[in-house]
Coordinates of N, CA and C in Angstrom, one line a residue:
X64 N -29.9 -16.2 -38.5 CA -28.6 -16.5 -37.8 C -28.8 -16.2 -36.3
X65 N -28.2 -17.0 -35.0 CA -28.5 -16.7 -33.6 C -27.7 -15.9 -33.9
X66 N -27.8 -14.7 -33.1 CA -27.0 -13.3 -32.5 C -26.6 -13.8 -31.0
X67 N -27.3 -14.7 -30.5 CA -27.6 -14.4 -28.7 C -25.6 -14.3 -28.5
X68 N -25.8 -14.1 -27.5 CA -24.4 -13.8 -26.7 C -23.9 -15.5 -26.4
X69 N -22.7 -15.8 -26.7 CA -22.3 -17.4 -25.8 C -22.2 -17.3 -24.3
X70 N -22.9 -18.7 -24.4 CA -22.4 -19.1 -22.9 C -21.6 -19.1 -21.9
X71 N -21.1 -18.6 -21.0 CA -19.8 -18.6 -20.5 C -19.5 -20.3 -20.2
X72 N -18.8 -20.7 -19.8 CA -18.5 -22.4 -19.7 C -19.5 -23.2 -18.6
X73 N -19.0 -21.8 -18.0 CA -20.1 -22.6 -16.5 C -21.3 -22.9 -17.1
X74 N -22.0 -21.7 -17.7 CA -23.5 -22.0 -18.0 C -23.8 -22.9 -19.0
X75 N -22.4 -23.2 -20.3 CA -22.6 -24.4 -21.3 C -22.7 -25.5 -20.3
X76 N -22.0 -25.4 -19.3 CA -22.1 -27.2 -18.7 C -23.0 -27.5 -18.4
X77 N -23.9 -26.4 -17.8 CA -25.0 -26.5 -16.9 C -26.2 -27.1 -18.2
X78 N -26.2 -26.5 -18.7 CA -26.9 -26.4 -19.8 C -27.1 -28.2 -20.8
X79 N -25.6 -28.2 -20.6 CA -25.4 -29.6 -20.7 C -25.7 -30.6 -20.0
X80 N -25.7 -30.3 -18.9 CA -25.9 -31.5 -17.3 C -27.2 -31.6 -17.6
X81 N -28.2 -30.5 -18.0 CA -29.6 -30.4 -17.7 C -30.5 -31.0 -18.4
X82 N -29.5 -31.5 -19.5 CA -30.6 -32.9 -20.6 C -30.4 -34.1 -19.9
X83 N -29.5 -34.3 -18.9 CA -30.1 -35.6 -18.2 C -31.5 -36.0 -17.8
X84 N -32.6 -34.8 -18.0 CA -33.6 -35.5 -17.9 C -34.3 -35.9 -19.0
X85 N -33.8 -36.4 -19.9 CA -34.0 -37.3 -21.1 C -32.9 -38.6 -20.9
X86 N -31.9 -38.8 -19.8 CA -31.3 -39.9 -19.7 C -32.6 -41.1 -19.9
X87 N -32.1 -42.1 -20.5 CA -33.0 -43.5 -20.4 C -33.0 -44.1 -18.6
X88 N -31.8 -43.6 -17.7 CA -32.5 -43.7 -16.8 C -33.9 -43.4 -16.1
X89 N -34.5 -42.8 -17.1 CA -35.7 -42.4 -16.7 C -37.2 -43.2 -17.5
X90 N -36.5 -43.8 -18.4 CA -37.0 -44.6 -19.2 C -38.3 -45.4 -18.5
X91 N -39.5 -46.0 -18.4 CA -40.3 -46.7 -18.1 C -39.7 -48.1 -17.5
X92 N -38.8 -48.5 -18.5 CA -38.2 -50.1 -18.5 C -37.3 -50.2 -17.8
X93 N -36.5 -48.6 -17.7 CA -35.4 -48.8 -16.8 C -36.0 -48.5 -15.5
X94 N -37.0 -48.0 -15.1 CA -37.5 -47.5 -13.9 C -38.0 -49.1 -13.5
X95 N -39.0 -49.7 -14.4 CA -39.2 -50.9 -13.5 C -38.3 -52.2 -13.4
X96 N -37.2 -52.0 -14.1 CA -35.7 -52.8 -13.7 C -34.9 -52.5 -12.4
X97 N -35.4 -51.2 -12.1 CA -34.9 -50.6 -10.9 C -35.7 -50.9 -9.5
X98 N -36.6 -51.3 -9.7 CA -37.8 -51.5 -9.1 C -38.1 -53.0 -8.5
X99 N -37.5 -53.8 -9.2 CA -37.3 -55.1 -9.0 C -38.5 -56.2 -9.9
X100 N -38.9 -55.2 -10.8 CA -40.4 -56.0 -11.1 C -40.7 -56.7 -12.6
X101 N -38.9 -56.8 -12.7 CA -38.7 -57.4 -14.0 C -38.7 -58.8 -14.2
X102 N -39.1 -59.4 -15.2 CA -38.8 -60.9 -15.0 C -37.8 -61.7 -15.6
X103 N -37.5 -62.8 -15.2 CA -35.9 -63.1 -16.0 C -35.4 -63.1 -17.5
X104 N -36.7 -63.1 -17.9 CA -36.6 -62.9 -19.3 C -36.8 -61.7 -19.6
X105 N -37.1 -61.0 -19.4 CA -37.1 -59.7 -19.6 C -35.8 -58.8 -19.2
X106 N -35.0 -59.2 -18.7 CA -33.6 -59.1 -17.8 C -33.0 -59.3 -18.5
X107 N -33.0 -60.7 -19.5 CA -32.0 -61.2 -20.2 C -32.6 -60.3 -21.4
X108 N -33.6 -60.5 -21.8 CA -33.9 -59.9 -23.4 C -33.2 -58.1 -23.4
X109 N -33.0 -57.5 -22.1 CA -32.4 -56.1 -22.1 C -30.8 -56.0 -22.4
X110 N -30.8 -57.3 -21.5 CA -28.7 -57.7 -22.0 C -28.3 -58.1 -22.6
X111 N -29.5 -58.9 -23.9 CA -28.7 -59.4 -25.1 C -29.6 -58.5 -26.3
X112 N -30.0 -57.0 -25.9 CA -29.8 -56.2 -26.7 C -28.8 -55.3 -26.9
X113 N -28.6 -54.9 -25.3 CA -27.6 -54.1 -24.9 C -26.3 -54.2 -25.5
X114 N -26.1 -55.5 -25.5 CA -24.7 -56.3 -25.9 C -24.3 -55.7 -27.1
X115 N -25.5 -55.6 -27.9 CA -25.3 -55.2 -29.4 C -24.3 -53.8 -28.9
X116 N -24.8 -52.8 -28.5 CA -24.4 -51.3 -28.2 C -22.9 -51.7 -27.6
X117 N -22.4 -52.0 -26.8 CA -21.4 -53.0 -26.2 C -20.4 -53.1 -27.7
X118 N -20.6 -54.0 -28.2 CA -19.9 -54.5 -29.2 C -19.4 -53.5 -30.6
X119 N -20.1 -52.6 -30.4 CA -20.1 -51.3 -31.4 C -19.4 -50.3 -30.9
X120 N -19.4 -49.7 -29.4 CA -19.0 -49.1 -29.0 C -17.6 -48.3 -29.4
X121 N -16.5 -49.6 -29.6 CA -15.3 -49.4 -30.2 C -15.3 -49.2 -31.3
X122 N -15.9 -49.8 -32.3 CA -16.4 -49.0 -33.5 C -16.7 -47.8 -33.6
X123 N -17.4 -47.2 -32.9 CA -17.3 -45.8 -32.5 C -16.2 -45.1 -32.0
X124 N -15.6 -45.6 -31.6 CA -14.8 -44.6 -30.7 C -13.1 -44.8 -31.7
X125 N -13.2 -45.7 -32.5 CA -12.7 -45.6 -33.7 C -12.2 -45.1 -34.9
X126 N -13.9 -44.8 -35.3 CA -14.5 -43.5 -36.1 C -14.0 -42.1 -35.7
X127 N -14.2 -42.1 -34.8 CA -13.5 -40.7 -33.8 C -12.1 -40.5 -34.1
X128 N -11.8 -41.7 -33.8 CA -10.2 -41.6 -33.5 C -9.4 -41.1 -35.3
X129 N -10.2 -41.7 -36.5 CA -10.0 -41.9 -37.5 C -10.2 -40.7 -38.1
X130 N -10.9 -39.3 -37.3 CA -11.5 -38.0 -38.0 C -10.5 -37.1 -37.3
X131 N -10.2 -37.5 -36.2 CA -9.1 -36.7 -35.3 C -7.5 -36.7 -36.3
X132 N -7.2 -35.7 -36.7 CA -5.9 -35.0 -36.7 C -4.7 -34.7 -35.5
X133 N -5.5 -34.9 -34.4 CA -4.9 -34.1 -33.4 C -4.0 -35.1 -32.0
X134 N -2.6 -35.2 -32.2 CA -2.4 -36.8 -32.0 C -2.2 -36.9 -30.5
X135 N -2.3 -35.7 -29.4 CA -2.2 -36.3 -27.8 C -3.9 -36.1 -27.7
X136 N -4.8 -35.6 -28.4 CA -6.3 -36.1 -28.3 C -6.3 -38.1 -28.2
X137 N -5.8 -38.2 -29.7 CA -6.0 -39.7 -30.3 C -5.5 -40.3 -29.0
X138 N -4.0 -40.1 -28.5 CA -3.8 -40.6 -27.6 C -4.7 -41.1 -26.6
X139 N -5.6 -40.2 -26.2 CA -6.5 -39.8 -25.0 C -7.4 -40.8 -24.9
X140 N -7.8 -40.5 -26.4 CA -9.4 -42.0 -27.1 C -9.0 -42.7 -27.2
X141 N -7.9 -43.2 -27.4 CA -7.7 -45.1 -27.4 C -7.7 -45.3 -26.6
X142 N -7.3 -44.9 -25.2 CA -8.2 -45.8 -24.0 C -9.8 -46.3 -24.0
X143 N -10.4 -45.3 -24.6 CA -12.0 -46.0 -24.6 C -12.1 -47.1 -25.6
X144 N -11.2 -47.9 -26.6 CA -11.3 -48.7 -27.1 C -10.7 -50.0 -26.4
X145 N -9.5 -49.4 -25.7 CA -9.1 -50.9 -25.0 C -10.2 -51.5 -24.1
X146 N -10.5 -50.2 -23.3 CA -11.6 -50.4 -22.3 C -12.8 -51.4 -22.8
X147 N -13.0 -51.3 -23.6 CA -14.0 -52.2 -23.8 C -13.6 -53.3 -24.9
X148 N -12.7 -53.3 -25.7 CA -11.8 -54.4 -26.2 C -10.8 -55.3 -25.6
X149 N -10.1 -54.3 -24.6 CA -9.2 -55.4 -23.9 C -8.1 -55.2 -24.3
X150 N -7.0 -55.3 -23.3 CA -5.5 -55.4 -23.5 C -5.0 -56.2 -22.9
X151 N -3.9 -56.8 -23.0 CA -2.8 -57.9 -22.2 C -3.9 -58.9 -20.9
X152 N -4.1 -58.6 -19.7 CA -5.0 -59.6 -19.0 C -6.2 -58.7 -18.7
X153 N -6.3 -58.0 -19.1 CA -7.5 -57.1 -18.7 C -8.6 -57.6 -20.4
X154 N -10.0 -58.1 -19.8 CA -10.3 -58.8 -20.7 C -11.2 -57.4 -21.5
X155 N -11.6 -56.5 -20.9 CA -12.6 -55.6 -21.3 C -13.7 -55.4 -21.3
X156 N -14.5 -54.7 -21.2 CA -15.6 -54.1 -21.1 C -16.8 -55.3 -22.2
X157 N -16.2 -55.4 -23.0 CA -17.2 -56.6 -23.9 C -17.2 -57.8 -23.1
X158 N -16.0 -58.7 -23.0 CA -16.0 -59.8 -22.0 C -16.7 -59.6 -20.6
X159 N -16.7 -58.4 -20.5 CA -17.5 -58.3 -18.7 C -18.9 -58.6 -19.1
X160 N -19.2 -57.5 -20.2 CA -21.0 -57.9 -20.7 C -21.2 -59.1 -21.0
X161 N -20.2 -59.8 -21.5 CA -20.6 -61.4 -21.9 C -20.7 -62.3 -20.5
X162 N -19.9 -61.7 -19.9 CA -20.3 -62.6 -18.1 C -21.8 -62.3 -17.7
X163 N -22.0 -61.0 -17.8 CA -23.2 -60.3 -17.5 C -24.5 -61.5 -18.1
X164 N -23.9 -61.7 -19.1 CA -25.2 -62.6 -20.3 C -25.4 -63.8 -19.4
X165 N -23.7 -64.5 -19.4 CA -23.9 -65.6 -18.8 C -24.7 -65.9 -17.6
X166 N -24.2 -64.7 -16.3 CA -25.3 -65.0 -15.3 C -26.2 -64.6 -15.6
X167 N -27.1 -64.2 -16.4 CA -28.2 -64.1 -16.1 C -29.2 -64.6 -16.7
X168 N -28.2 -65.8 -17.4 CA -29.1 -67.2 -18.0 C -28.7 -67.2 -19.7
X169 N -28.0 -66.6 -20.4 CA -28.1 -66.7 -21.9 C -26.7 -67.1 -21.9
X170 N -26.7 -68.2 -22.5 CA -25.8 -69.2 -22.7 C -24.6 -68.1 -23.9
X171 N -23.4 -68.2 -23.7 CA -22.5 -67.4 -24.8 C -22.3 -67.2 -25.9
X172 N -22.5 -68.7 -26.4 CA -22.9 -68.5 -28.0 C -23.7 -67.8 -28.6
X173 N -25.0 -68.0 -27.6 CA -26.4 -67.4 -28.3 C -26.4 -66.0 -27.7
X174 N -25.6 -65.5 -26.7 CA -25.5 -64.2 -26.9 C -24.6 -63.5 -28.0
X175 N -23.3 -64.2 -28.3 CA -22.8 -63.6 -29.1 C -23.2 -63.9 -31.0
X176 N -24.1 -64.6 -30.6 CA -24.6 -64.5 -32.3 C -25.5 -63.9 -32.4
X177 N -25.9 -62.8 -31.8 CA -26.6 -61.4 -31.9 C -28.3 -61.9 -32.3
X178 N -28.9 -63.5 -32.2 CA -29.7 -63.6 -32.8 C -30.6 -62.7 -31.8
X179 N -30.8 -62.4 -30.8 CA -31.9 -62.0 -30.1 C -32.0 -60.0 -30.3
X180 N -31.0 -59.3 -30.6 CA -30.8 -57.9 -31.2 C -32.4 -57.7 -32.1
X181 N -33.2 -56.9 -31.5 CA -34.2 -56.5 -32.5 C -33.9 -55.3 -33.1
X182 N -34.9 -55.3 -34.4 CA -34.4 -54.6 -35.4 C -34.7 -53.0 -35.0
X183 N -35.1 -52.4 -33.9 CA -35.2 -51.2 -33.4 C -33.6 -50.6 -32.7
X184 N -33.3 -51.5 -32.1 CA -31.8 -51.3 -31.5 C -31.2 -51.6 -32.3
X185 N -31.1 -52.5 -33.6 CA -29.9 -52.6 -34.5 C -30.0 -51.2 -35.0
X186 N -30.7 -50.7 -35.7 CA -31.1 -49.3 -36.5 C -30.4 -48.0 -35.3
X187 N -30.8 -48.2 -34.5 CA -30.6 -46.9 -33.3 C -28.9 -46.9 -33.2
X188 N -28.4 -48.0 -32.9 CA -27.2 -48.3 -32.4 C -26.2 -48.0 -33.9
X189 N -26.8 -48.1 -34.6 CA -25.8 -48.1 -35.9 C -25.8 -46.6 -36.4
X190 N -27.5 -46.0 -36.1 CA -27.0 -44.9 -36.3 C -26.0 -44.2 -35.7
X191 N -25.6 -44.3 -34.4 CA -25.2 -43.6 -33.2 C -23.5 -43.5 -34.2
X192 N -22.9 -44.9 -34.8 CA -22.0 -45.2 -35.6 C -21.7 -44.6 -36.6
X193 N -22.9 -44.5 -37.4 CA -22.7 -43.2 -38.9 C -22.6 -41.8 -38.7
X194 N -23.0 -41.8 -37.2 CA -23.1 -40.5 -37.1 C -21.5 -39.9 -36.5
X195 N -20.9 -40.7 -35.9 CA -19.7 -40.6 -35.8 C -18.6 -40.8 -36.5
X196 N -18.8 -41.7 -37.7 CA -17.9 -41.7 -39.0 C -18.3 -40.7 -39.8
X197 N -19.3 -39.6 -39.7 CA -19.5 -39.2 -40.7 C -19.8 -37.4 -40.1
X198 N -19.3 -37.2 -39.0 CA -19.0 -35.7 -38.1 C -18.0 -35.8 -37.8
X199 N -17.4 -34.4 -37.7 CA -16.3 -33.7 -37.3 C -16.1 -34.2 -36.1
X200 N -14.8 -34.8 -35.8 CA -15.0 -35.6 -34.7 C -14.9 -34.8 -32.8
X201 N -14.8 -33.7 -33.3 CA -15.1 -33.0 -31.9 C -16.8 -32.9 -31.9
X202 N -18.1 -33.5 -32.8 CA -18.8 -33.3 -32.3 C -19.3 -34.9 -31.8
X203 N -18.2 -36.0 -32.4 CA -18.3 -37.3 -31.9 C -17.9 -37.4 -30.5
X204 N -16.8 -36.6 -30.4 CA -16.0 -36.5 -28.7 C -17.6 -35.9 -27.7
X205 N -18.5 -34.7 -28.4 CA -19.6 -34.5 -28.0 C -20.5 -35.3 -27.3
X206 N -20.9 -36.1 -28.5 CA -21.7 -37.1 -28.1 C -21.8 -38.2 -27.5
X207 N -20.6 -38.8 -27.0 CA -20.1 -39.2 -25.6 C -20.5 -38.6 -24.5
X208 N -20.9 -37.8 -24.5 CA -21.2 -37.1 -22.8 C -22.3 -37.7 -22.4
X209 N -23.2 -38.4 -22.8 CA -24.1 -39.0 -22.2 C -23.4 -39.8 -20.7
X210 N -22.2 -39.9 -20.7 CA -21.3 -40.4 -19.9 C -21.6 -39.7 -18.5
X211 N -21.8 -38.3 -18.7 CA -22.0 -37.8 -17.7 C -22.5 -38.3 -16.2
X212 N -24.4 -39.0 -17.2 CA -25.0 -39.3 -16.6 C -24.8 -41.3 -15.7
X213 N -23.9 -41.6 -16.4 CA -23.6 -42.6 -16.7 C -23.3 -43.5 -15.1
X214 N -22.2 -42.9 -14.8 CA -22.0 -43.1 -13.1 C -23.2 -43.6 -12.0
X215 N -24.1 -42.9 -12.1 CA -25.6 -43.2 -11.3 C -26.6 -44.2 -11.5
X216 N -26.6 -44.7 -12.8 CA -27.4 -45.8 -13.6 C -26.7 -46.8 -13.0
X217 N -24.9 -46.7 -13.0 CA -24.3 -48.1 -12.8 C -24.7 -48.2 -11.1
X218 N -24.6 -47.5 -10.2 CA -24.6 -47.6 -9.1 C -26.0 -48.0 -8.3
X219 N -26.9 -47.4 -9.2 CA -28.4 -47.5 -8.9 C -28.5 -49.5 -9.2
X220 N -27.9 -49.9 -10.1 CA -27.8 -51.2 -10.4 C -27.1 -51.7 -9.5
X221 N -25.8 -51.8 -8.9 CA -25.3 -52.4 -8.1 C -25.9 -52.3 -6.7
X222 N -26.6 -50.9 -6.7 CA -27.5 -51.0 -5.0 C -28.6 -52.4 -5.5
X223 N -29.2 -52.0 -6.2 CA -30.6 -52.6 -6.4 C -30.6 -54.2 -6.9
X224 N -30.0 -54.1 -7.7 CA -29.9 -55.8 -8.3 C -29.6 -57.2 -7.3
X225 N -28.0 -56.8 -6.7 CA -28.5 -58.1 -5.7 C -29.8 -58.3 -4.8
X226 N -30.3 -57.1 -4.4 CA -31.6 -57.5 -3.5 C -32.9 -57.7 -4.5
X227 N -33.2 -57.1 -5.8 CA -34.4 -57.6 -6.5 C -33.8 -58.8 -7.1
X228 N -32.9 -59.3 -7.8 CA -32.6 -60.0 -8.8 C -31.6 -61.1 -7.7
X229 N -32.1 -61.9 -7.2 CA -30.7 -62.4 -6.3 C -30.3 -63.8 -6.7
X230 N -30.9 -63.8 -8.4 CA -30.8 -65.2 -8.9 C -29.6 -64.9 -9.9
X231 N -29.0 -63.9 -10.0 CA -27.6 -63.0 -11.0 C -26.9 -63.1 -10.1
X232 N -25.8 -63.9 -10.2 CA -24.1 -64.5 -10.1 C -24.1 -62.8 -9.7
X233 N -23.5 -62.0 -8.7 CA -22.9 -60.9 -8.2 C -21.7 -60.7 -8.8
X234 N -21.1 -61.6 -9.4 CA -19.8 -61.7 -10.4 C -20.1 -61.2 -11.8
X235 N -21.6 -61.5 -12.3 CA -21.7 -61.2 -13.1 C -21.9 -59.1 -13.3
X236 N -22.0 -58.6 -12.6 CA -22.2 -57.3 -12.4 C -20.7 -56.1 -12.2
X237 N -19.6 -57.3 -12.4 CA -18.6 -56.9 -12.7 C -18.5 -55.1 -13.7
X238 N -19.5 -55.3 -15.2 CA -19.1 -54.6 -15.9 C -19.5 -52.8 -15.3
X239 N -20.6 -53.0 -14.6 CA -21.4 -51.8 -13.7 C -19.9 -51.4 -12.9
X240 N -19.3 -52.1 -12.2 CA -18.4 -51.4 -11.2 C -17.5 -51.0 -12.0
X241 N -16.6 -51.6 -12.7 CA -15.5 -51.2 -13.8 C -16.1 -49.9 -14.6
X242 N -17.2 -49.4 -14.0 CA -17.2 -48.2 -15.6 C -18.0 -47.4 -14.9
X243 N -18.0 -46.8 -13.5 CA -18.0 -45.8 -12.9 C -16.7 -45.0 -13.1
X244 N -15.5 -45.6 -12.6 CA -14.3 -45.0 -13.0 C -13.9 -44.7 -14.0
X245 N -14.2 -45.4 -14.7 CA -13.8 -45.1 -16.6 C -14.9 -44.2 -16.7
X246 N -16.1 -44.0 -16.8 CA -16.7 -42.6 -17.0 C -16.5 -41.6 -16.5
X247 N -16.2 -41.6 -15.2 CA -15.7 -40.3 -14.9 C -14.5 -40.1 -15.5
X248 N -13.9 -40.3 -15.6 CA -12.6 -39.7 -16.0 C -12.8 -39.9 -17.8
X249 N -13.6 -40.4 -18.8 CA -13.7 -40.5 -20.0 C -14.6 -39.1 -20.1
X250 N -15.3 -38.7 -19.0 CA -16.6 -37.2 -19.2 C -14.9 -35.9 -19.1
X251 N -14.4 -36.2 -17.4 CA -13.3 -35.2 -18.0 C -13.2 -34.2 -19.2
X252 N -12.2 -35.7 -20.4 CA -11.7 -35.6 -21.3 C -12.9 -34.8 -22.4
X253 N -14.1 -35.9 -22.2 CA -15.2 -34.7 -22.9 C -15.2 -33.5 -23.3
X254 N -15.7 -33.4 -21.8 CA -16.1 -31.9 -21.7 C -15.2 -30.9 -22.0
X255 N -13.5 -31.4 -21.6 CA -12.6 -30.8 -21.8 C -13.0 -30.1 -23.3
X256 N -12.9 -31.2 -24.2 CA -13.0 -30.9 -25.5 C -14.4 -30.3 -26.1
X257 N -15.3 -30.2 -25.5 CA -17.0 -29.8 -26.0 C -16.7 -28.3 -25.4
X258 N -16.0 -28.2 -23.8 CA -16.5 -26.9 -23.8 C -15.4 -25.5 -24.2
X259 N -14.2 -26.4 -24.7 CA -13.5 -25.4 -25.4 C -13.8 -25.2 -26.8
X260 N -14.3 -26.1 -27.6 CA -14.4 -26.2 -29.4 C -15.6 -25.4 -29.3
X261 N -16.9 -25.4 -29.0 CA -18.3 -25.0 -29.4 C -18.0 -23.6 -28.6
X262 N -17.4 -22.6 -28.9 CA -17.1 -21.7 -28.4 C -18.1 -20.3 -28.6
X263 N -19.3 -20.4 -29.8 CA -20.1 -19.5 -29.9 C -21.1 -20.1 -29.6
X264 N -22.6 -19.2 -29.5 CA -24.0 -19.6 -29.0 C -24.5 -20.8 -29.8
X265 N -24.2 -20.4 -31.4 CA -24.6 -21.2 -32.2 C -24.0 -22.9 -32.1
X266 N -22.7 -22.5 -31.7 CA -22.1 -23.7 -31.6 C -22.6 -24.6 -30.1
X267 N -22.9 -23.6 -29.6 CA -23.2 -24.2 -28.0 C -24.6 -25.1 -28.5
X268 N -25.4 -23.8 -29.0 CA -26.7 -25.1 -29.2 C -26.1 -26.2 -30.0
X269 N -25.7 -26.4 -31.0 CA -25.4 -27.3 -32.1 C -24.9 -28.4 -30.8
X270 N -24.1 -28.5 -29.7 CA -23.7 -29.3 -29.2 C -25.1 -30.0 -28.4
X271 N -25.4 -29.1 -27.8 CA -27.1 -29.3 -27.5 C -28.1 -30.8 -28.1
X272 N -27.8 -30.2 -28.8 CA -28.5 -30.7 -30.6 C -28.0 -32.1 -30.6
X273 N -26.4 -32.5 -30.4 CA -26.0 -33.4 -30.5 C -26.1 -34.4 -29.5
X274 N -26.5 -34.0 -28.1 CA -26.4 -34.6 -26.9 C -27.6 -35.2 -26.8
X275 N -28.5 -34.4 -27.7 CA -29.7 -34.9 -27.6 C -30.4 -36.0 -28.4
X276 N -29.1 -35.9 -29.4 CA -29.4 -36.8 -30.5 C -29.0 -38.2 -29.8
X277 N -27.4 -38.2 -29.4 CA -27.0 -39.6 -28.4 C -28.8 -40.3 -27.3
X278 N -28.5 -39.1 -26.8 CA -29.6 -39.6 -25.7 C -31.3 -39.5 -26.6
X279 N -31.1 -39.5 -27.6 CA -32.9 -40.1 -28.2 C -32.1 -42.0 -28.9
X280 N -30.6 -42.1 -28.9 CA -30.8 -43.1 -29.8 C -30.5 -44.0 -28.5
X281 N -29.9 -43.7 -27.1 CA -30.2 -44.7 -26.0 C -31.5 -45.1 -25.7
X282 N -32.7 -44.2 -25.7 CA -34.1 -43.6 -25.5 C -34.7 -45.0 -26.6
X283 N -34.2 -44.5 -27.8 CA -34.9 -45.6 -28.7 C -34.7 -46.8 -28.3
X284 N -33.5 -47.2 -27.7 CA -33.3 -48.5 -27.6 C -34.3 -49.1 -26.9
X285 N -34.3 -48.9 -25.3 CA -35.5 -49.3 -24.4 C -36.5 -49.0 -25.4
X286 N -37.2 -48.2 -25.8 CA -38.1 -48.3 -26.6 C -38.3 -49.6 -27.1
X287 N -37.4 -49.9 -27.6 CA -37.4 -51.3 -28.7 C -38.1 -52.5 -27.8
X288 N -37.0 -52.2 -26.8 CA -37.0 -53.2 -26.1 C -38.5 -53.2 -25.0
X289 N -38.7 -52.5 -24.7 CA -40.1 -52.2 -23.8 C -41.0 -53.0 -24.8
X290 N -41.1 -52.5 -26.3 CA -41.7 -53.1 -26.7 C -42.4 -54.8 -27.0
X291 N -40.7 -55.3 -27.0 CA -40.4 -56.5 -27.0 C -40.6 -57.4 -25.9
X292 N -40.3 -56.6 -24.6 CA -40.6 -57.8 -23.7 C -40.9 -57.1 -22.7
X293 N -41.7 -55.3 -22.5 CA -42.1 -55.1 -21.6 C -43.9 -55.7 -20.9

């Protein structure tokens, strides 16, 4: 059994911030997407994987919602489902990735009939899903924090993309700006919740544990995909 002493919060966070260097921003595939040395098909084959994770997302955040007892939390998490499902004129976070597809050459249909999803990201992404229907959902609120890192990746793309890629509709890059703001303020709510619940050492690592799980099953995805069309 750990004995060690808990973390005070400061140092859980720290602790927490400090697995960003397993973010997939660091990924091979994302480095040379960043780089400008990707080719269109290889552009497209990343966003009509991506899409899949996209499309699930609310399903996740669902699952959560569905383990939670605790009803101004629930409150809290249904925004991350509209966000990316959509309410009244606000089309959502899925519809923005589906523009995303369109400029960058994959026709709608054939993005959204998932035929191009390989079977490494289907597997990855779905776990990310069982794992959230099937934990206590403060350690699903957990594993959202990859969000943390999240803000930087989208911005690194909006610097970079019009000047490598200047054959992508600038409209289409919509979903990158809309979800700086929603991650920050969706990590908030996080952390709120990670660094009050995981209140002992044991519990601190266990959180650990779980952040790291999120960020191997983003990890695997590029994986997949590197393989496929790097």
């Amino acid at each position: 059994m750990n004995m060690a002493p808990r973390w005070d919060q400061a140092t859980f966070q720290a602790q927490l911030l400090a697995k960003e260097k397993h973010y997939h921003i660091h990924h091979p595939f994302n480095v040379r997407m960043q780089e400008g040395s990707l080719a269109p098909e290889q552009i497209r084959g990343w966003v009509a994987n991506r899409f899949y994770y996209q499309l699930r997302i609310p399903q996740k955040d669902a699952a959560i919602l569905a383990n939670c007892p605790d009803r101004e939390t629930r409150r809290r998490w249904l925004l991350r489902i509209l966000d990316h499902d959509g309410w009244g004129d606000n089309a959502g976070g899925i519809e923005a990735w589906s523009r995303l597809g369109e400029a960058v050459g994959i026709p709608r249909a054939e993005l959204w009939s998932l035929q191009h999803v390989l079977p490494g990201v289907r597997f990855a992404v779905d776990a990310y899903v069982n794992f959230a229907r099937q934990a206590p959902w403060q350690e699903g609120v957990c594993s959202s924090l990859t969000e943390m890192f999240a803000p930087r990746i989208h911005k690194d793309r909006l610097a970079s993309w019009p000047r490598n890629y200047p054959w992508i509709d600038s409209e289409g890059l919509n979903y990158f700006r809309s979800r700086i703001s929603l991650a920050e303020r969706d990590v908030e709510h996080g952390l709120q919740v990670t660094l009050s619940h995981f209140a002992t050492r044991l519990q601190q690592e266990r959180a650990l544990e779980i952040l790291q799980f999120k960020l191997d099953v983003l990890w695997s995805m590029m994986d997949a995909i590197d393989r496929a069309y790097g």
